[in-house]
Structure formats: structure tokens, C-alpha cells
PDB file of C-alpha atoms in Angstrom:
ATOM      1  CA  UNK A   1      10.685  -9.896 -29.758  1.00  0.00           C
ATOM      2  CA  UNK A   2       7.270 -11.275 -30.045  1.00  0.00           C
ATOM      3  CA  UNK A   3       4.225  -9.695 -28.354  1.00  0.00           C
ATOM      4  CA  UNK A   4       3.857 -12.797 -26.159  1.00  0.00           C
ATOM      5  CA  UNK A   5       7.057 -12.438 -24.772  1.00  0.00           C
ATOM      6  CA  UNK A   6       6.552  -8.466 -24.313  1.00  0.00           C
ATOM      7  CA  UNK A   7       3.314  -9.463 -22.064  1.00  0.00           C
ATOM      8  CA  UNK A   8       5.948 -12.089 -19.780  1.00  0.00           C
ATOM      9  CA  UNK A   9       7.862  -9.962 -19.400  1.00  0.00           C
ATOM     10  CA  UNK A  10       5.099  -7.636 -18.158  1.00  0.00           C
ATOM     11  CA  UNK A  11       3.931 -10.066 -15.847  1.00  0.00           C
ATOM     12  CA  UNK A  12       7.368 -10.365 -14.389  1.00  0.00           C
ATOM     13  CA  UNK A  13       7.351  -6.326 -14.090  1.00  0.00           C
ATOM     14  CA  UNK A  14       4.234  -6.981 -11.888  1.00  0.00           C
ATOM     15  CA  UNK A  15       5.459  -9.527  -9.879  1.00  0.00           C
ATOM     16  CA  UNK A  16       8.233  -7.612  -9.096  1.00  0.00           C
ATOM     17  CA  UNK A  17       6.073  -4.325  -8.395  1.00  0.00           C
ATOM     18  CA  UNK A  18       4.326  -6.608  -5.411  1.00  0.00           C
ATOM     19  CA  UNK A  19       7.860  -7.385  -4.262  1.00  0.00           C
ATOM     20  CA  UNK A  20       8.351  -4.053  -3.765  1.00  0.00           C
ATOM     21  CA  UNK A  21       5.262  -3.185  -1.759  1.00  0.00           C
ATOM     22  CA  UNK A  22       6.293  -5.899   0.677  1.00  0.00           C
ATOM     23  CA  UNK A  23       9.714  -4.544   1.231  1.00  0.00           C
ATOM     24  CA  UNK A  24       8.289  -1.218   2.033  1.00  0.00           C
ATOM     25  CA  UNK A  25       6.067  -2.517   4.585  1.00  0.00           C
ATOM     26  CA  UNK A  26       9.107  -4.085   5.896  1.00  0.00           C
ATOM     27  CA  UNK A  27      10.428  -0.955   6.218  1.00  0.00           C
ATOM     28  CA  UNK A  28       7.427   0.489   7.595  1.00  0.00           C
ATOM     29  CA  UNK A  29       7.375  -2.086  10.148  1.00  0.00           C
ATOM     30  CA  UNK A  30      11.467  -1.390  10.665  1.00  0.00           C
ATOM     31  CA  UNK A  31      10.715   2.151  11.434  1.00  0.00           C
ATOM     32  CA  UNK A  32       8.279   1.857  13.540  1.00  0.00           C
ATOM     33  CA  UNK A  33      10.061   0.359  16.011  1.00  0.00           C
ATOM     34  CA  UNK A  34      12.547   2.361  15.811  1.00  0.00           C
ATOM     35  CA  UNK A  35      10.285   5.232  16.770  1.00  0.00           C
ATOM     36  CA  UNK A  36       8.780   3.324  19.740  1.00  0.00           C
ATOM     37  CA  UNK A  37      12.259   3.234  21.548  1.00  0.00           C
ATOM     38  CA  UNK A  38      11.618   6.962  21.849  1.00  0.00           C
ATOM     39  CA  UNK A  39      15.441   7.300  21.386  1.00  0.00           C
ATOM     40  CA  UNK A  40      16.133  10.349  20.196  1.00  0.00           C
ATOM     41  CA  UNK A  41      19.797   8.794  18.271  1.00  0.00           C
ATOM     42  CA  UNK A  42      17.109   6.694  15.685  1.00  0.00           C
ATOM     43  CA  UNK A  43      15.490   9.581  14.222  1.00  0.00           C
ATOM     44  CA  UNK A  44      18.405   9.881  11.226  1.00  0.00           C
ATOM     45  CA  UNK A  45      17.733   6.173  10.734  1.00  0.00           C
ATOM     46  CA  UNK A  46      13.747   6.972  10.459  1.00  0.00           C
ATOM     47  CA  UNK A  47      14.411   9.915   7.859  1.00  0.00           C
ATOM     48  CA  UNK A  48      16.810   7.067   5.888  1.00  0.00           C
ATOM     49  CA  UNK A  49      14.051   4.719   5.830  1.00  0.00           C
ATOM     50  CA  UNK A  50      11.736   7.359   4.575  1.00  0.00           C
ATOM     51  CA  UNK A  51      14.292   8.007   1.844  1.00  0.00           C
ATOM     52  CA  UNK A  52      13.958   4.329   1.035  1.00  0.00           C
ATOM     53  CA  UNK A  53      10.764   3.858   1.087  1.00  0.00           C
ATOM     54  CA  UNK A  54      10.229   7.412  -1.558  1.00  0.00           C
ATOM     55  CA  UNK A  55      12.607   5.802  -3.729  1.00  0.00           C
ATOM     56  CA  UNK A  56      10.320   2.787  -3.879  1.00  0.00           C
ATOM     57  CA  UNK A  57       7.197   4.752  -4.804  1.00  0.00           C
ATOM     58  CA  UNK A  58       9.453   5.950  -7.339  1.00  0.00           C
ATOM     59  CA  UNK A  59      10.084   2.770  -8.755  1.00  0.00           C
ATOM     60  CA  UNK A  60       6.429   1.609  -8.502  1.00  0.00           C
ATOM     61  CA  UNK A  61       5.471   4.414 -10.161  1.00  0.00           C
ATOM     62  CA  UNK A  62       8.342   3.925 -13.076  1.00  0.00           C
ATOM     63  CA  UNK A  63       6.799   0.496 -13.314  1.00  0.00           C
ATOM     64  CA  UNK A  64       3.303   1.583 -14.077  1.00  0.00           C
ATOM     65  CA  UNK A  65       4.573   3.829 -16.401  1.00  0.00           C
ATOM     66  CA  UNK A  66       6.239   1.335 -18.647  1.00  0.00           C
ATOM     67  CA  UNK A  67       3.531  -1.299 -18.167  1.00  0.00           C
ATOM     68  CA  UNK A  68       1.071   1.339 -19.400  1.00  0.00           C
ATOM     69  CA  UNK A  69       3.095   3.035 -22.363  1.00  0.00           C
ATOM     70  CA  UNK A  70       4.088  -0.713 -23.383  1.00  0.00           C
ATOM     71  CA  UNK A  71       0.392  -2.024 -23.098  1.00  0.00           C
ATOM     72  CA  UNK A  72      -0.616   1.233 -25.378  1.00  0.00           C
ATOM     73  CA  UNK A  73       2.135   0.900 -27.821  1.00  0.00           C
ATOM     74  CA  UNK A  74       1.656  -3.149 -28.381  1.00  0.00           C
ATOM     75  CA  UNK A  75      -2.233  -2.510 -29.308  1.00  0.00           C
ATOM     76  CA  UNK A  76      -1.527  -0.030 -31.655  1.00  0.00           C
ATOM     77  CA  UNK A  77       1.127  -2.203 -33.153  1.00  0.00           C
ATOM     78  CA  UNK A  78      -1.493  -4.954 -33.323  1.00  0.00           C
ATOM     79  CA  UNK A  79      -3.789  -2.728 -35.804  1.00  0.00           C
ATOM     80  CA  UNK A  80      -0.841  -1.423 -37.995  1.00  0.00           C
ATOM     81  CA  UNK A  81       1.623  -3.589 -40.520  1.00  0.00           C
ATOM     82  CA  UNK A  82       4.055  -6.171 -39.290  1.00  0.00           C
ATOM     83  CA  UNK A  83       6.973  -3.629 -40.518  1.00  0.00           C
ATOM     84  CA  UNK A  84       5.625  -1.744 -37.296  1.00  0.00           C
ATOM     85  CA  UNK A  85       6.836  -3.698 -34.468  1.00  0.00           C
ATOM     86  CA  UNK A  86      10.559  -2.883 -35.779  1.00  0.00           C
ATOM     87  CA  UNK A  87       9.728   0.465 -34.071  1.00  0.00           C
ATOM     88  CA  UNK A  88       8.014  -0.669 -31.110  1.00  0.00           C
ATOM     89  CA  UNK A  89      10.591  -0.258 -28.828  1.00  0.00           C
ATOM     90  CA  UNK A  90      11.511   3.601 -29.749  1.00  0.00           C
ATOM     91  CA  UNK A  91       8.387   4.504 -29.067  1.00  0.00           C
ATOM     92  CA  UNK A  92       7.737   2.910 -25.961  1.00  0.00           C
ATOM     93  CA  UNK A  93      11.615   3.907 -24.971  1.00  0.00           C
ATOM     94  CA  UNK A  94      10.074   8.232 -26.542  1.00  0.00           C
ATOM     95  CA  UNK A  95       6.692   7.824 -24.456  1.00  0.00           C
ATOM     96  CA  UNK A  96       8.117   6.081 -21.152  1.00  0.00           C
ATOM     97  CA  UNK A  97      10.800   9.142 -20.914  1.00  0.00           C
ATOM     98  CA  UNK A  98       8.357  11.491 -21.564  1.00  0.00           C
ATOM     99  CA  UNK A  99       6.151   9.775 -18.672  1.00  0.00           C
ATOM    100  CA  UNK A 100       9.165  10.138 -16.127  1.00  0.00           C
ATOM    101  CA  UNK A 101       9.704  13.375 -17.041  1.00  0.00           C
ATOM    102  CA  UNK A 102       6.205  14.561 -15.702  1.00  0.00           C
ATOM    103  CA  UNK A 103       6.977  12.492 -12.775  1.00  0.00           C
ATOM    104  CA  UNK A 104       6.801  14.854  -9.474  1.00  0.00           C
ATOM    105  CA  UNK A 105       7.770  14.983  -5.910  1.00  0.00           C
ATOM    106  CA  UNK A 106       4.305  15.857  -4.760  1.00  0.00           C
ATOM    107  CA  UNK A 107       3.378  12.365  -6.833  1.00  0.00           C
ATOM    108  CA  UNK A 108       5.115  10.223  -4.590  1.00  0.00           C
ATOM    109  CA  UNK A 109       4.443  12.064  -1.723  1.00  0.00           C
ATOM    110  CA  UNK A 110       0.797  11.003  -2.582  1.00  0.00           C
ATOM    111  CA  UNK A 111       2.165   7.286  -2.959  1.00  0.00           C
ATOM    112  CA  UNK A 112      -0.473   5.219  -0.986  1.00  0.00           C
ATOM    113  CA  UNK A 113       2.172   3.447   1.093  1.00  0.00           C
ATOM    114  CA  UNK A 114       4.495   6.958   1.339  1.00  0.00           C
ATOM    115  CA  UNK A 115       1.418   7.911   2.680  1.00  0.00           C
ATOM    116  CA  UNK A 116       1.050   5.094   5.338  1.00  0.00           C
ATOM    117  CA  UNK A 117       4.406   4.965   6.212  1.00  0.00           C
ATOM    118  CA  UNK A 118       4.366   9.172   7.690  1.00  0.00           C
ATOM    119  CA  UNK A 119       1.011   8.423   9.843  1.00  0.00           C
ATOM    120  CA  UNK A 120       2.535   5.148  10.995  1.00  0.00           C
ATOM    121  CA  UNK A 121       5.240   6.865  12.157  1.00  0.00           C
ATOM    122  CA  UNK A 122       3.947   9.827  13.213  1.00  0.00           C
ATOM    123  CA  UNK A 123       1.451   7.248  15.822  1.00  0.00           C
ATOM    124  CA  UNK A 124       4.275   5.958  16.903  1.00  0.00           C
ATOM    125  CA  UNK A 125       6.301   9.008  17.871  1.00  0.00           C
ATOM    126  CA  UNK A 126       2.844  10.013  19.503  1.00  0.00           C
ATOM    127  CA  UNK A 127       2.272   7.102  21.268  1.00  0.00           C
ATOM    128  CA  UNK A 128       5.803   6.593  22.511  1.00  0.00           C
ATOM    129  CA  UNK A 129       5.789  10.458  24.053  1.00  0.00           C
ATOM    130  CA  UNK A 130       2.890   9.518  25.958  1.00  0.00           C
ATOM    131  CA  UNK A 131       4.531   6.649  27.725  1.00  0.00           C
ATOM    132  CA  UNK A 132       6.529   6.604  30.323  1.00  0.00           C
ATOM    133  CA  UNK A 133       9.065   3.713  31.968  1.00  0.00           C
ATOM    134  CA  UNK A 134       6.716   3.811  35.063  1.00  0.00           C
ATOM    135  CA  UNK A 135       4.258   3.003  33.396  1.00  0.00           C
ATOM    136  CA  UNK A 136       5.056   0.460  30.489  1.00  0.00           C
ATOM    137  CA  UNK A 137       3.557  -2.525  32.094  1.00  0.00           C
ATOM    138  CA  UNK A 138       0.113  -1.117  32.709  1.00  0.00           C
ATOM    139  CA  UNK A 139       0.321   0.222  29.065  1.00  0.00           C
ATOM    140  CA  UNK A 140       0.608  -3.602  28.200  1.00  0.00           C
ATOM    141  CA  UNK A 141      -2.085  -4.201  29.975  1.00  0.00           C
ATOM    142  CA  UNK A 142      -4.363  -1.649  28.070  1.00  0.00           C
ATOM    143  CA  UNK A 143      -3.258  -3.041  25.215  1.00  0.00           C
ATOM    144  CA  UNK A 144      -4.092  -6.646  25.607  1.00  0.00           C
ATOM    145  CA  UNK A 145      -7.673  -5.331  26.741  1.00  0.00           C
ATOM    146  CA  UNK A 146      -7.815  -3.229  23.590  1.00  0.00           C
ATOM    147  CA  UNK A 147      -6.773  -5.669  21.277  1.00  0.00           C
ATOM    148  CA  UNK A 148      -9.802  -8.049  22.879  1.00  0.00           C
ATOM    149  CA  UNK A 149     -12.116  -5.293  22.441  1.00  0.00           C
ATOM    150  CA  UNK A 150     -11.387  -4.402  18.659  1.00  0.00           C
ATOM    151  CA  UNK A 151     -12.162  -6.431  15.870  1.00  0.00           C
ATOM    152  CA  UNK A 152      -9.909  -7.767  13.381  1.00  0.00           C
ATOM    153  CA  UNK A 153     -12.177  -9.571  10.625  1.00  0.00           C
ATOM    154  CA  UNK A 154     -12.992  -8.436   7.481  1.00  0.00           C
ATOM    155  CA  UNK A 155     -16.579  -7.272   6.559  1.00  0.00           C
ATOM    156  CA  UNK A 156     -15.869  -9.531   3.300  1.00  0.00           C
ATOM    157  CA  UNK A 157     -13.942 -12.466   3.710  1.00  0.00           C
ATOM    158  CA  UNK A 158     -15.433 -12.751   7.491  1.00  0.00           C
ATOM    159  CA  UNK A 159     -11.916 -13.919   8.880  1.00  0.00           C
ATOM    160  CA  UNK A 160      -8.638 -11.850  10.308  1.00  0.00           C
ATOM    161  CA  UNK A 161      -7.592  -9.526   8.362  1.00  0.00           C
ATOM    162  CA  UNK A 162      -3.873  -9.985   7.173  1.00  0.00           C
ATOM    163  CA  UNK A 163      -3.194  -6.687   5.466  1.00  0.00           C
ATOM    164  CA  UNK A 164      -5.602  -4.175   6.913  1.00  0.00           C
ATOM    165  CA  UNK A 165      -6.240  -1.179   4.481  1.00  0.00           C
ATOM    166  CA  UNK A 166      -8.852   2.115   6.262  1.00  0.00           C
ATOM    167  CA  UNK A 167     -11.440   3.973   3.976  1.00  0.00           C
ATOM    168  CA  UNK A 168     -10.697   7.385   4.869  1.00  0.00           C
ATOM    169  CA  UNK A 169     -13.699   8.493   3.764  1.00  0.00           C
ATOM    170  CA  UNK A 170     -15.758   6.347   6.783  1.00  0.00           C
ATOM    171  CA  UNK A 171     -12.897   5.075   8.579  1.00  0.00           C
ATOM    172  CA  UNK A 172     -13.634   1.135   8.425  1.00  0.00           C
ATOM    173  CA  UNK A 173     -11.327  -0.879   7.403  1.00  0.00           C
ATOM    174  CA  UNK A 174     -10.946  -4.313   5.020  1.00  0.00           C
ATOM    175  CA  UNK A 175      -8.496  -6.507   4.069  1.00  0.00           C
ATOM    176  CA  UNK A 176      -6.440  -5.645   0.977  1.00  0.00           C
ATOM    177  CA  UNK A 177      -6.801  -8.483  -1.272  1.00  0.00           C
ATOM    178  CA  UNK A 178     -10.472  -8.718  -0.491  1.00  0.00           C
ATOM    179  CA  UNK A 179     -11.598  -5.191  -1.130  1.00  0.00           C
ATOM    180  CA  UNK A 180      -9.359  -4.380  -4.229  1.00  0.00           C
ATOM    181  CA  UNK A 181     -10.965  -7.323  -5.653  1.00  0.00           C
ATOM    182  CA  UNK A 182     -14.137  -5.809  -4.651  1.00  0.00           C
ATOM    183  CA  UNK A 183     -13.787  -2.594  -5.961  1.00  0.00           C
ATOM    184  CA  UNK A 184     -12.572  -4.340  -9.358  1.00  0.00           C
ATOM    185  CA  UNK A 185     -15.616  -6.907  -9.933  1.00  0.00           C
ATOM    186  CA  UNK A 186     -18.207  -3.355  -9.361  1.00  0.00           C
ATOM    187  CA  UNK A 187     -16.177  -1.352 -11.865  1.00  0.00           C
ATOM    188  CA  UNK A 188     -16.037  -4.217 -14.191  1.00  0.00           C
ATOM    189  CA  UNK A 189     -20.184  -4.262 -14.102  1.00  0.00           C
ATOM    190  CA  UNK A 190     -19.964  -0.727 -14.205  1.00  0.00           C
ATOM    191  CA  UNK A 191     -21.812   0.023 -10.620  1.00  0.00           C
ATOM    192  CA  UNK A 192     -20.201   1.810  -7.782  1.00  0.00           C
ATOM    193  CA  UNK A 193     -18.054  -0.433  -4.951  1.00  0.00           C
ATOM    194  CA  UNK A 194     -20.393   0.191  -1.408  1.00  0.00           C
ATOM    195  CA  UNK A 195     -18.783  -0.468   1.559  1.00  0.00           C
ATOM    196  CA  UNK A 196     -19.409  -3.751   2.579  1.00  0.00           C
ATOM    197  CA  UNK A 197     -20.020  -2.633   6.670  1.00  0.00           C
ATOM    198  CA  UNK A 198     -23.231  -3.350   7.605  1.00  0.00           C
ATOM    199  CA  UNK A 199     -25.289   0.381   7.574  1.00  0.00           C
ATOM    200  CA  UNK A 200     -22.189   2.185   6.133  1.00  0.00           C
ATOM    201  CA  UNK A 201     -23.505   5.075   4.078  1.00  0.00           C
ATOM    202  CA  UNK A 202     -20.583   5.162   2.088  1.00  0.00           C
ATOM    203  CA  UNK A 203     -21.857   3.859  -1.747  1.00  0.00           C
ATOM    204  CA  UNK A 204     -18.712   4.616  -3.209  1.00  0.00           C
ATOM    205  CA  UNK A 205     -15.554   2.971  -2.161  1.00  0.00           C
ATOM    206  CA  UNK A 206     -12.236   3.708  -4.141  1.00  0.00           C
ATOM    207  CA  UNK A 207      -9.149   2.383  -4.525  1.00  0.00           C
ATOM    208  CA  UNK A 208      -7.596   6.106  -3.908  1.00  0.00           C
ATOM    209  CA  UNK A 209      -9.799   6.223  -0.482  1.00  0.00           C
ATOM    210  CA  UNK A 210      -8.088   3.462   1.022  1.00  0.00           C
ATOM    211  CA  UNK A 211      -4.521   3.330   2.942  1.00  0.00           C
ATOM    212  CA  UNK A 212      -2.621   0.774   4.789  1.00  0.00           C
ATOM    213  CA  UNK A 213      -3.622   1.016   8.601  1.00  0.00           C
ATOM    214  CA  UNK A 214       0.001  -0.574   9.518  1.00  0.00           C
ATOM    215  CA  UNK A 215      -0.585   0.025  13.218  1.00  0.00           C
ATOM    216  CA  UNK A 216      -3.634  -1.795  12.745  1.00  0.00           C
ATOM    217  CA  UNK A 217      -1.621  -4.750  11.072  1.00  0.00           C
ATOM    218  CA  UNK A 218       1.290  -4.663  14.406  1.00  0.00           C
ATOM    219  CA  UNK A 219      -1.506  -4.818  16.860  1.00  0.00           C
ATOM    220  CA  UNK A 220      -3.302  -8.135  14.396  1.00  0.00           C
ATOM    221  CA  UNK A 221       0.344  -9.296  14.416  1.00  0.00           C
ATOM    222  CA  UNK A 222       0.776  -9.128  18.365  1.00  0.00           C
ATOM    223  CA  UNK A 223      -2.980 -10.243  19.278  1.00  0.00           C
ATOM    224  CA  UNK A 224      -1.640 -13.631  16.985  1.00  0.00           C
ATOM    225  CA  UNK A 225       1.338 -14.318  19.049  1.00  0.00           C
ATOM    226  CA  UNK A 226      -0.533 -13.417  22.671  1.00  0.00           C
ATOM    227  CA  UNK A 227      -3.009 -15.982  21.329  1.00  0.00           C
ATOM    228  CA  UNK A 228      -0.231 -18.486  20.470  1.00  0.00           C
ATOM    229  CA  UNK A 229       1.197 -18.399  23.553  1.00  0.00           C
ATOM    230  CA  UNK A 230      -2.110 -19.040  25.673  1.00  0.00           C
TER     231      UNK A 230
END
């Protein structure tokens, strides 16, 4: 196999690793509904999805692994003999197992989106106890006024956001595409990433700070169709 086709087949690994962040916020998304019917028979069907979506982060995290190990071998290969890419794929196939092998629970509970998917739910428990039949429609109500009152656009692209991630560190929030690309154009002229919100005191922003506000996205999502409708 030539290295050209080893770097395809990368970029097909990628692809596929994006895949795979969409289906968990599917799931996300699935879940959360599930918890808003505060129906006591769904909970089983919320810890499934959270099975689901760890086994995800598990593959994401297989797929950086290989990407990395393969990007590692290949440019070692590149400074050695020809003879040595006979043996490039045992020692991707020795270093990749030895990766998984150090792989731990506590890893993918840390998984950015395993992450997201707990608080999402756990809102949505909390917000569903709070509510009562009586008094559903006036909840509506607060909602719609809510959803006027808060704003949706990015600090950066200046326009809805479409996949909403929060800085933990100083709670504002940006859209995903926009700040990751952010965050990589600062590191790549070696400066720190500041958040972009106007008198934010936060001169660091990092990818590791920054988790997917799904609520944030559902209430984006419903202020859309509201404003479709009118």
C-alpha cells in the first residue's frame, strides 16, 4: 500500500469520526425527550442510550488512536529505507493495541459529548419534575418569552448559532465550527485563543473548556420553527 493511499484512507477514518458525533447528538436529542415525558417506564431506554452513546466515545477515541499511531509510524517510515514500509503495518497493528490497552472507563466518561449528553439529561429530568400538567401551557408561554429574550448568534460568525458549544470556564457560548477554527488559527501563530465576547476576561479559550450546550441547540431548534410558523 502506498503512503497516499494510507492518508485516504485516513481521511475516510475522519469523515467517518464526524458521522459519529452526529449520531450521538441524535441520540442526545432522542433521550432527551424521552426524559421530558417524565415517564418513569423510559428511564431503561435513557440508560440504553447512554450505553450507546459510551460505546461511541469509544470508537472516537479508537479512531484517534489509529489516526495518530498511523500518522507517527508513516513519518518515520518516510526517513528510513524503502525495505521499511514492509513492516509498517505491524507496527502500527503493536502500537494501536498497545494504545487501546491504556484506554479507560474514566476516559470516556471525560468524552466531550459523554459529557454533554449526562447534563442534557440531567436538565431535562430537572426541568420535567418541576412541571406540572396544570401548568404546561403557561410553561410554553415562558418559554417563547425566554427564547425572545436570549440570544442565539455567535460572537464570531455574528449569525445563529447551529451547534452551540459553552466555555465552562466563563459560561458564553459559540458556535462549533467557528470557535474550533478559532482556537486552531491562534495555536497555529502560537498565541493564546481569547474569547471572542466583547469584555470577556477569559484570554485563554481551549478546546477541552468547551462542551455541547444541547439544550441550548433544542431551544435554537424550536425558536426556528415558532419563527417559521409566524
Amino acid at each position: 500500500m502506498s503512503l497516499s493511499a494510507v492518508h485516504g484512507t485516513l481521511s475516510s477514518l475522519k469523515a467517518c469520526q464526524a458521522d459519529i458525533g452526529t449520531g450521538m447528538d441524535i441520540v442526545t436529542d432522542v433521550a432527551m425527550d424521552l426524559a421530558e415525558t417524565q415517564d418513569k417506564d423510559v428511564n431503561p431506554g435513557i440508560k440504553e442510550m447512554e450505553a450507546m452513546i459510551l460505546e461511541c466515545a469509544k470508537l472516537d477515541r479508537e479512531i484517534n488512536y489509529f489516526v495518530d499511531v498511523v500518522q507517527q509510524v508513516t513519518a518515520e517510515v518516510t526517513t528510513q529505507q524503502p525495505e521499511a514500509m514492509f513492516s509498517l503495518s505491524a507496527k502500527v497493528k503493536e502500537q494501536f493495541t498497545e494504545r487501546i490497552g491504556r484506554l479507560s472507563d474514566a476516559e470516556l466518561q471525560s468524552h466531550q459529548k459523554v459529557v454533554a449528553f449526562k447534563d442534557s439529561i440531567s436538565n431535562s429530568l430537572n426541568q420535567a419534575n418541576q412541571v406540572s400538567a396544570e401548568n404546561m401551557e403557561e410553561l410554553d408561554e415562558d418559554i417563547a418569552v425566554t427564547q425572545s429574550q436570549v440570544n442565539f448568534t455567535c460572537p464570531l460568525t455574528q449569525v445563529e448559532m447551529v451547534n452551540p458549544m459553552k466555555n465552562k470556564k466563563c459560561n458564553h457560548h459559540y458556535d462549533e465550527a467557528a470557535i474550533l477554527n478559532l482556537i486552531k488559527t491562534r495555536h497555529g501563530q502560537k498565541k493564546k485563543c481569547r474569547c471572542p465576547v466583547v469584555g470577556c476576561g477569559n484570554t485563554d479559550v481551549k478546546e477541552s473548556d468547551l462542551i455541547t450546550d444541547q439544550m441550548l441547540r433544542r431551544r435554537i431548534q424550536s425558536h426556528k420553527r415558532q419563527a417559521n410558523r409566524t
